[in-house]
Amino acid sequence: MDQPVNSAITWRSQLLLWLLGMMGVLSLLLLSLPPLGETPLSPIALRVLVLAQPTILLTIAVLTGSRLALSVGLQAPVIVALSNRQNGWPLLQPQLWPALLGGLLSGVLLWAIAGVGQFLLPPAFSTASAPPLLLRFLYGGITEEILLRWGLMTFLLWLGWRWGQRRQGSPQKFWVTIAILLSALVFAAAHLPYAAAIGLPLTPVLISYLLLQNGLFGLIAGYLYWRYGLEAAIVAHWGVHIVLAILQG
């Protein structure tokens, strides 16, 4: 018989979350730096600056989620179990099918939206190169979920529970919905700077497209995180990129 899994978020759990997120941060090195004109900084210094901001945000997100998640019923059960040297597979199984289904449906939906969008978006969008698949898996699938779900969504739900419910009972679905919606909006908006960095004109149509496409998945990932755990959101995020890689060739 398996031993009961300790759900306490220890320093080992936080370290494992941070290390997983840092794999995604370091994968940013796979991106080519856009032309920056004349600058006194060396390429190495520029790379350090590129990594500094997400590293700081990741650290804040890990600490925030680890401090507040359990109080509002959110969790990362597999990661916590692994950090405590326990078997995480029984905890992953209930998350797998919902996560895979969410990733599959999201991927097909985003692919369909992209198919319509190609007739509305500027030509530069169709010729822009997609980030490397490894970066999408590591930064998108892991780091973004730690930042936006574990960190931001947890904090937003805690705020609603703390001030709206005065810490009474479990968080109401109203506050859960608000946390999912706001974190999905931030998740979608966070893709705009990258679009600008690769030279895409941020027209109203392109902004609406990016907000719609990424926001829809943000809603699904937020629901999966609330209902099943952080790992479900991560697996679904991976699933989206797999589906898009297959359908878009």
PDB file of C-alpha atoms in Angstrom:
ATOM      1  CA  MET A   1       0.000   0.000   0.000  1.00  0.00           C
ATOM      2  CA  ASP A   2       1.290   3.490  -0.891  1.00  0.00           C
ATOM      3  CA  GLN A   3       2.069   5.780   1.968  1.00  0.00           C
ATOM      4  CA  PRO A   4      -0.228   8.805   2.384  1.00  0.00           C
ATOM      5  CA  VAL A   5       1.102  11.728   0.380  1.00  0.00           C
ATOM      6  CA  ASN A   6       2.231  14.728   2.393  1.00  0.00           C
ATOM      7  CA  SER A   7       0.531  17.785   0.833  1.00  0.00           C
ATOM      8  CA  ALA A   8       2.605  20.326   2.775  1.00  0.00           C
ATOM      9  CA  ILE A   9       4.563  22.665   0.489  1.00  0.00           C
ATOM     10  CA  THR A  10       8.070  22.480   1.887  1.00  0.00           C
ATOM     11  CA  TRP A  11      11.205  24.265   0.794  1.00  0.00           C
ATOM     12  CA  ARG A  12      11.963  21.217  -1.372  1.00  0.00           C
ATOM     13  CA  SER A  13       8.652  21.690  -3.194  1.00  0.00           C
ATOM     14  CA  GLN A  14       9.441  25.344  -3.781  1.00  0.00           C
ATOM     15  CA  LEU A  15      12.926  24.507  -5.012  1.00  0.00           C
ATOM     16  CA  LEU A  16      11.583  21.901  -7.439  1.00  0.00           C
ATOM     17  CA  LEU A  17       9.002  24.353  -8.777  1.00  0.00           C
ATOM     18  CA  TRP A  18      11.698  26.989  -9.209  1.00  0.00           C
ATOM     19  CA  LEU A  19      14.075  24.606 -10.971  1.00  0.00           C
ATOM     20  CA  LEU A  20      11.339  23.461 -13.340  1.00  0.00           C
ATOM     21  CA  GLY A  21      10.498  27.067 -14.109  1.00  0.00           C
ATOM     22  CA  MET A  22      14.150  27.934 -14.626  1.00  0.00           C
ATOM     23  CA  MET A  23      14.404  25.316 -17.372  1.00  0.00           C
ATOM     24  CA  GLY A  24      11.911  27.423 -19.273  1.00  0.00           C
ATOM     25  CA  VAL A  25      13.703  30.663 -18.457  1.00  0.00           C
ATOM     26  CA  LEU A  26      16.991  29.258 -19.740  1.00  0.00           C
ATOM     27  CA  SER A  27      15.257  28.048 -22.902  1.00  0.00           C
ATOM     28  CA  LEU A  28      14.837  31.735 -23.809  1.00  0.00           C
ATOM     29  CA  LEU A  29      18.467  31.525 -24.874  1.00  0.00           C
ATOM     30  CA  LEU A  30      17.175  29.690 -27.950  1.00  0.00           C
ATOM     31  CA  LEU A  31      15.595  32.928 -29.183  1.00  0.00           C
ATOM     32  CA  SER A  32      17.499  35.212 -31.505  1.00  0.00           C
ATOM     33  CA  LEU A  33      17.916  38.701 -30.151  1.00  0.00           C
ATOM     34  CA  PRO A  34      16.144  41.344 -32.256  1.00  0.00           C
ATOM     35  CA  PRO A  35      18.287  44.160 -33.699  1.00  0.00           C
ATOM     36  CA  LEU A  36      18.737  46.754 -30.965  1.00  0.00           C
ATOM     37  CA  GLY A  37      20.803  49.311 -32.831  1.00  0.00           C
ATOM     38  CA  GLU A  38      23.861  50.777 -31.179  1.00  0.00           C
ATOM     39  CA  THR A  39      24.271  49.665 -27.590  1.00  0.00           C
ATOM     40  CA  PRO A  40      27.258  49.562 -25.240  1.00  0.00           C
ATOM     41  CA  LEU A  41      26.157  46.172 -23.936  1.00  0.00           C
ATOM     42  CA  SER A  42      27.796  42.980 -25.090  1.00  0.00           C
ATOM     43  CA  PRO A  43      25.684  40.068 -26.393  1.00  0.00           C
ATOM     44  CA  ILE A  44      26.336  38.219 -23.131  1.00  0.00           C
ATOM     45  CA  ALA A  45      25.121  41.189 -21.082  1.00  0.00           C
ATOM     46  CA  LEU A  46      21.990  41.404 -23.219  1.00  0.00           C
ATOM     47  CA  ARG A  47      21.313  37.727 -22.641  1.00  0.00           C
ATOM     48  CA  VAL A  48      21.669  38.211 -18.905  1.00  0.00           C
ATOM     49  CA  LEU A  49      19.143  41.041 -19.039  1.00  0.00           C
ATOM     50  CA  VAL A  50      16.732  38.884 -21.039  1.00  0.00           C
ATOM     51  CA  LEU A  51      16.914  36.180 -18.358  1.00  0.00           C
ATOM     52  CA  ALA A  52      16.832  38.507 -15.343  1.00  0.00           C
ATOM     53  CA  GLN A  53      13.210  39.657 -15.492  1.00  0.00           C
ATOM     54  CA  PRO A  54      11.588  36.210 -15.904  1.00  0.00           C
ATOM     55  CA  THR A  55      13.864  34.820 -13.192  1.00  0.00           C
ATOM     56  CA  ILE A  56      12.679  37.478 -10.742  1.00  0.00           C
ATOM     57  CA  LEU A  57       9.038  36.975 -11.713  1.00  0.00           C
ATOM     58  CA  LEU A  58       9.410  33.204 -11.435  1.00  0.00           C
ATOM     59  CA  THR A  59      10.857  33.492  -7.944  1.00  0.00           C
ATOM     60  CA  ILE A  60       7.997  35.735  -6.837  1.00  0.00           C
ATOM     61  CA  ALA A  61       5.417  33.384  -8.371  1.00  0.00           C
ATOM     62  CA  VAL A  62       6.886  30.293  -6.712  1.00  0.00           C
ATOM     63  CA  LEU A  63       6.965  31.966  -3.297  1.00  0.00           C
ATOM     64  CA  THR A  64       3.481  33.451  -3.681  1.00  0.00           C
ATOM     65  CA  GLY A  65       1.827  30.235  -4.781  1.00  0.00           C
ATOM     66  CA  SER A  66       3.633  28.191  -2.165  1.00  0.00           C
ATOM     67  CA  ARG A  67       2.487  30.555   0.562  1.00  0.00           C
ATOM     68  CA  LEU A  68      -1.168  30.914  -0.498  1.00  0.00           C
ATOM     69  CA  ALA A  69      -2.244  27.935  -2.622  1.00  0.00           C
ATOM     70  CA  LEU A  70      -3.298  25.499   0.082  1.00  0.00           C
ATOM     71  CA  SER A  71      -5.338  28.129   1.908  1.00  0.00           C
ATOM     72  CA  VAL A  72      -7.591  28.533  -1.162  1.00  0.00           C
ATOM     73  CA  GLY A  73      -7.686  24.876  -2.174  1.00  0.00           C
ATOM     74  CA  LEU A  74      -5.184  25.038  -5.024  1.00  0.00           C
ATOM     75  CA  GLN A  75      -2.357  22.572  -5.333  1.00  0.00           C
ATOM     76  CA  ALA A  76       0.475  21.003  -7.297  1.00  0.00           C
ATOM     77  CA  PRO A  77       0.155  17.495  -5.847  1.00  0.00           C
ATOM     78  CA  VAL A  78       2.561  15.640  -8.122  1.00  0.00           C
ATOM     79  CA  ILE A  79       5.352  18.188  -7.745  1.00  0.00           C
ATOM     80  CA  VAL A  80       4.898  18.232  -3.969  1.00  0.00           C
ATOM     81  CA  ALA A  81       4.923  14.425  -3.825  1.00  0.00           C
ATOM     82  CA  LEU A  82       8.065  14.162  -5.936  1.00  0.00           C
ATOM     83  CA  SER A  83       9.829  16.780  -3.850  1.00  0.00           C
ATOM     84  CA  ASN A  84       9.016  14.699  -0.772  1.00  0.00           C
ATOM     85  CA  ARG A  85      10.371  11.545  -2.460  1.00  0.00           C
ATOM     86  CA  GLN A  86       6.915  10.027  -2.757  1.00  0.00           C
ATOM     87  CA  ASN A  87       5.134   8.359  -5.657  1.00  0.00           C
ATOM     88  CA  GLY A  88       3.414  11.020  -7.719  1.00  0.00           C
ATOM     89  CA  TRP A  89       1.885   8.720 -10.332  1.00  0.00           C
ATOM     90  CA  PRO A  90      -1.393   8.030  -8.450  1.00  0.00           C
ATOM     91  CA  LEU A  91      -1.835  11.793  -8.133  1.00  0.00           C
ATOM     92  CA  LEU A  92      -1.116  12.406 -11.813  1.00  0.00           C
ATOM     93  CA  GLN A  93      -3.578   9.820 -13.122  1.00  0.00           C
ATOM     94  CA  PRO A  94      -6.765  11.757 -12.224  1.00  0.00           C
ATOM     95  CA  GLN A  95      -5.306  14.822 -13.957  1.00  0.00           C
ATOM     96  CA  LEU A  96      -4.206  13.170 -17.194  1.00  0.00           C
ATOM     97  CA  TRP A  97      -7.439  12.639 -19.088  1.00  0.00           C
ATOM     98  CA  PRO A  98      -8.931  16.069 -18.339  1.00  0.00           C
ATOM     99  CA  ALA A  99      -5.578  17.663 -19.194  1.00  0.00           C
ATOM    100  CA  LEU A 100      -5.153  15.742 -22.448  1.00  0.00           C
ATOM    101  CA  LEU A 101      -8.735  16.459 -23.465  1.00  0.00           C
ATOM    102  CA  GLY A 102      -8.327  20.144 -22.608  1.00  0.00           C
ATOM    103  CA  GLY A 103      -5.077  20.333 -24.561  1.00  0.00           C
ATOM    104  CA  LEU A 104      -6.547  18.542 -27.589  1.00  0.00           C
ATOM    105  CA  LEU A 105      -9.684  20.657 -27.756  1.00  0.00           C
ATOM    106  CA  SER A 106      -7.723  23.859 -27.149  1.00  0.00           C
ATOM    107  CA  GLY A 107      -5.195  22.998 -29.833  1.00  0.00           C
ATOM    108  CA  VAL A 108      -7.885  22.302 -32.440  1.00  0.00           C
ATOM    109  CA  LEU A 109      -9.761  25.467 -31.478  1.00  0.00           C
ATOM    110  CA  LEU A 110      -6.640  27.626 -31.668  1.00  0.00           C
ATOM    111  CA  TRP A 111      -5.744  26.059 -35.012  1.00  0.00           C
ATOM    112  CA  ALA A 112      -9.220  26.909 -36.338  1.00  0.00           C
ATOM    113  CA  ILE A 113      -8.924  30.480 -35.077  1.00  0.00           C
ATOM    114  CA  ALA A 114      -5.516  30.758 -36.744  1.00  0.00           C
ATOM    115  CA  GLY A 115      -7.049  29.505 -39.994  1.00  0.00           C
ATOM    116  CA  VAL A 116      -9.584  32.324 -39.938  1.00  0.00           C
ATOM    117  CA  GLY A 117      -7.026  34.823 -38.697  1.00  0.00           C
ATOM    118  CA  GLN A 118      -4.730  34.366 -41.679  1.00  0.00           C
ATOM    119  CA  PHE A 119      -7.266  36.225 -43.838  1.00  0.00           C
ATOM    120  CA  LEU A 120      -7.508  39.145 -41.419  1.00  0.00           C
ATOM    121  CA  LEU A 121      -3.983  39.576 -40.073  1.00  0.00           C
ATOM    122  CA  PRO A 122      -1.110  41.478 -41.721  1.00  0.00           C
ATOM    123  CA  PRO A 123       1.123  39.432 -44.068  1.00  0.00           C
ATOM    124  CA  ALA A 124       4.025  39.769 -41.642  1.00  0.00           C
ATOM    125  CA  PHE A 125       2.166  37.503 -39.225  1.00  0.00           C
ATOM    126  CA  SER A 126       2.090  34.515 -41.579  1.00  0.00           C
ATOM    127  CA  THR A 127       5.808  34.849 -42.364  1.00  0.00           C
ATOM    128  CA  ALA A 128       6.920  35.299 -38.750  1.00  0.00           C
ATOM    129  CA  SER A 129       8.811  32.293 -37.435  1.00  0.00           C
ATOM    130  CA  ALA A 130       7.349  30.460 -34.461  1.00  0.00           C
ATOM    131  CA  PRO A 131       9.491  30.020 -31.335  1.00  0.00           C
ATOM    132  CA  PRO A 132      11.371  26.699 -31.148  1.00  0.00           C
ATOM    133  CA  LEU A 133       9.190  23.813 -29.997  1.00  0.00           C
ATOM    134  CA  LEU A 134      11.484  23.121 -27.051  1.00  0.00           C
ATOM    135  CA  LEU A 135      11.022  26.701 -25.835  1.00  0.00           C
ATOM    136  CA  ARG A 136       7.251  26.381 -26.197  1.00  0.00           C
ATOM    137  CA  PHE A 137       7.335  23.215 -24.105  1.00  0.00           C
ATOM    138  CA  LEU A 138       9.640  24.482 -21.383  1.00  0.00           C
ATOM    139  CA  TYR A 139       8.818  28.184 -21.116  1.00  0.00           C
ATOM    140  CA  GLY A 140       5.242  28.042 -22.343  1.00  0.00           C
ATOM    141  CA  GLY A 141       4.233  24.739 -20.813  1.00  0.00           C
ATOM    142  CA  ILE A 142       6.019  25.004 -17.471  1.00  0.00           C
ATOM    143  CA  THR A 143       7.259  28.508 -16.701  1.00  0.00           C
ATOM    144  CA  GLU A 144       4.159  30.328 -17.914  1.00  0.00           C
ATOM    145  CA  GLU A 145       1.921  28.010 -15.909  1.00  0.00           C
ATOM    146  CA  ILE A 146       3.958  28.624 -12.767  1.00  0.00           C
ATOM    147  CA  LEU A 147       3.883  32.380 -13.378  1.00  0.00           C
ATOM    148  CA  LEU A 148       0.254  32.797 -14.414  1.00  0.00           C
ATOM    149  CA  ARG A 149      -1.526  29.988 -12.602  1.00  0.00           C
ATOM    150  CA  TRP A 150       0.578  29.090  -9.550  1.00  0.00           C
ATOM    151  CA  GLY A 151       1.595  32.675  -8.897  1.00  0.00           C
ATOM    152  CA  LEU A 152      -0.957  35.131 -10.288  1.00  0.00           C
ATOM    153  CA  MET A 153      -4.187  33.117 -10.265  1.00  0.00           C
ATOM    154  CA  THR A 154      -3.489  31.847  -6.753  1.00  0.00           C
ATOM    155  CA  PHE A 155      -2.873  35.399  -5.553  1.00  0.00           C
ATOM    156  CA  LEU A 156      -6.046  36.723  -7.200  1.00  0.00           C
ATOM    157  CA  LEU A 157      -8.160  33.949  -5.705  1.00  0.00           C
ATOM    158  CA  TRP A 158      -6.593  34.532  -2.301  1.00  0.00           C
ATOM    159  CA  LEU A 159      -7.436  38.245  -2.540  1.00  0.00           C
ATOM    160  CA  GLY A 160     -11.088  37.458  -3.248  1.00  0.00           C
ATOM    161  CA  TRP A 161     -11.212  34.903  -0.466  1.00  0.00           C
ATOM    162  CA  ARG A 162      -9.384  37.163   1.980  1.00  0.00           C
ATOM    163  CA  TRP A 163     -11.296  40.390   1.389  1.00  0.00           C
ATOM    164  CA  GLY A 164     -14.529  39.195  -0.201  1.00  0.00           C
ATOM    165  CA  GLN A 165     -15.201  36.279   2.143  1.00  0.00           C
ATOM    166  CA  ARG A 166     -13.167  37.342   5.144  1.00  0.00           C
ATOM    167  CA  ARG A 167     -11.434  33.945   4.982  1.00  0.00           C
ATOM    168  CA  GLN A 168     -14.707  32.168   5.689  1.00  0.00           C
ATOM    169  CA  GLY A 169     -15.044  28.678   4.188  1.00  0.00           C
ATOM    170  CA  SER A 170     -13.745  27.657   0.780  1.00  0.00           C
ATOM    171  CA  PRO A 171     -13.433  30.235  -2.012  1.00  0.00           C
ATOM    172  CA  GLN A 172     -16.773  30.834  -3.696  1.00  0.00           C
ATOM    173  CA  LYS A 173     -17.118  30.108  -7.404  1.00  0.00           C
ATOM    174  CA  PHE A 174     -17.551  33.820  -8.060  1.00  0.00           C
ATOM    175  CA  TRP A 175     -14.016  34.524  -6.850  1.00  0.00           C
ATOM    176  CA  VAL A 176     -12.694  31.455  -8.654  1.00  0.00           C
ATOM    177  CA  THR A 177     -14.229  32.737 -11.889  1.00  0.00           C
ATOM    178  CA  ILE A 178     -12.764  36.207 -11.402  1.00  0.00           C
ATOM    179  CA  ALA A 179      -9.304  34.747 -10.724  1.00  0.00           C
ATOM    180  CA  ILE A 180      -9.480  32.526 -13.815  1.00  0.00           C
ATOM    181  CA  LEU A 181     -10.689  35.378 -16.037  1.00  0.00           C
ATOM    182  CA  LEU A 182      -8.107  37.923 -14.879  1.00  0.00           C
ATOM    183  CA  SER A 183      -5.187  35.496 -15.022  1.00  0.00           C
ATOM    184  CA  ALA A 184      -6.284  34.413 -18.521  1.00  0.00           C
ATOM    185  CA  LEU A 185      -6.392  38.062 -19.620  1.00  0.00           C
ATOM    186  CA  VAL A 186      -2.894  38.703 -18.266  1.00  0.00           C
ATOM    187  CA  PHE A 187      -1.692  35.464 -19.892  1.00  0.00           C
ATOM    188  CA  ALA A 188      -3.047  36.632 -23.247  1.00  0.00           C
ATOM    189  CA  ALA A 189      -1.691  40.174 -22.898  1.00  0.00           C
ATOM    190  CA  ALA A 190       1.762  38.810 -22.011  1.00  0.00           C
ATOM    191  CA  HIS A 191       2.092  37.569 -25.604  1.00  0.00           C
ATOM    192  CA  LEU A 192       1.858  41.067 -27.050  1.00  0.00           C
ATOM    193  CA  PRO A 193       5.433  42.174 -26.197  1.00  0.00           C
ATOM    194  CA  TYR A 194       6.860  39.128 -27.989  1.00  0.00           C
ATOM    195  CA  ALA A 195       4.811  39.932 -31.086  1.00  0.00           C
ATOM    196  CA  ALA A 196       6.157  43.480 -31.027  1.00  0.00           C
ATOM    197  CA  ALA A 197       9.719  42.259 -30.428  1.00  0.00           C
ATOM    198  CA  ILE A 198       9.710  40.162 -33.603  1.00  0.00           C
ATOM    199  CA  GLY A 199       8.513  43.135 -35.616  1.00  0.00           C
ATOM    200  CA  LEU A 200       4.778  42.498 -35.933  1.00  0.00           C
ATOM    201  CA  PRO A 201       2.627  45.646 -36.101  1.00  0.00           C
ATOM    202  CA  LEU A 202       0.296  45.691 -33.112  1.00  0.00           C
ATOM    203  CA  THR A 203      -2.841  46.567 -35.047  1.00  0.00           C
ATOM    204  CA  PRO A 204      -6.272  46.311 -33.386  1.00  0.00           C
ATOM    205  CA  VAL A 205      -6.938  43.134 -35.369  1.00  0.00           C
ATOM    206  CA  LEU A 206      -3.681  41.481 -34.286  1.00  0.00           C
ATOM    207  CA  ILE A 207      -4.164  42.500 -30.653  1.00  0.00           C
ATOM    208  CA  SER A 208      -7.720  41.129 -30.675  1.00  0.00           C
ATOM    209  CA  TYR A 209      -6.508  37.914 -32.296  1.00  0.00           C
ATOM    210  CA  LEU A 210      -3.744  37.328 -29.760  1.00  0.00           C
ATOM    211  CA  LEU A 211      -6.004  38.152 -26.820  1.00  0.00           C
ATOM    212  CA  LEU A 212      -8.739  35.839 -28.086  1.00  0.00           C
ATOM    213  CA  GLN A 213      -6.501  32.908 -28.958  1.00  0.00           C
ATOM    214  CA  ASN A 214      -4.353  32.944 -25.841  1.00  0.00           C
ATOM    215  CA  GLY A 215      -7.179  34.061 -23.574  1.00  0.00           C
ATOM    216  CA  LEU A 216      -9.318  31.057 -24.502  1.00  0.00           C
ATOM    217  CA  PHE A 217      -6.588  28.651 -23.516  1.00  0.00           C
ATOM    218  CA  GLY A 218      -5.939  30.682 -20.381  1.00  0.00           C
ATOM    219  CA  LEU A 219      -9.531  30.017 -19.320  1.00  0.00           C
ATOM    220  CA  ILE A 220      -9.151  26.284 -19.866  1.00  0.00           C
ATOM    221  CA  ALA A 221      -5.780  26.147 -18.098  1.00  0.00           C
ATOM    222  CA  GLY A 222      -7.188  28.132 -15.185  1.00  0.00           C
ATOM    223  CA  TYR A 223     -10.115  25.751 -14.832  1.00  0.00           C
ATOM    224  CA  LEU A 224      -7.830  22.718 -14.942  1.00  0.00           C
ATOM    225  CA  TYR A 225      -5.567  24.219 -12.304  1.00  0.00           C
ATOM    226  CA  TRP A 226      -8.507  24.942 -10.004  1.00  0.00           C
ATOM    227  CA  ARG A 227     -10.273  21.643 -10.557  1.00  0.00           C
ATOM    228  CA  TYR A 228      -7.343  19.195 -10.763  1.00  0.00           C
ATOM    229  CA  GLY A 229      -3.974  20.800 -10.021  1.00  0.00           C
ATOM    230  CA  LEU A 230      -1.099  22.693 -11.590  1.00  0.00           C
ATOM    231  CA  GLU A 231       0.137  19.614 -13.425  1.00  0.00           C
ATOM    232  CA  ALA A 232      -3.132  19.401 -15.375  1.00  0.00           C
ATOM    233  CA  ALA A 233      -2.589  22.931 -16.707  1.00  0.00           C
ATOM    234  CA  ILE A 234       1.009  22.074 -17.641  1.00  0.00           C
ATOM    235  CA  VAL A 235       0.043  18.869 -19.481  1.00  0.00           C
ATOM    236  CA  ALA A 236      -2.759  20.695 -21.313  1.00  0.00           C
ATOM    237  CA  HIS A 237      -0.306  23.414 -22.351  1.00  0.00           C
ATOM    238  CA  TRP A 238       2.012  20.753 -23.744  1.00  0.00           C
ATOM    239  CA  GLY A 239      -0.933  19.192 -25.529  1.00  0.00           C
ATOM    240  CA  VAL A 240      -1.791  22.467 -27.250  1.00  0.00           C
ATOM    241  CA  HIS A 241       1.712  22.821 -28.651  1.00  0.00           C
ATOM    242  CA  ILE A 242       1.779  19.207 -29.821  1.00  0.00           C
ATOM    243  CA  VAL A 243      -1.567  19.594 -31.617  1.00  0.00           C
ATOM    244  CA  LEU A 244      -0.530  22.890 -33.225  1.00  0.00           C
ATOM    245  CA  ALA A 245       2.832  21.453 -34.302  1.00  0.00           C
ATOM    246  CA  ILE A 246       1.038  18.565 -36.011  1.00  0.00           C
ATOM    247  CA  LEU A 247      -1.786  20.544 -37.619  1.00  0.00           C
ATOM    248  CA  GLN A 248       0.360  23.474 -38.726  1.00  0.00           C
ATOM    249  CA  GLY A 249       3.141  21.255 -39.997  1.00  0.00           C
TER     250      GLY A 249
END
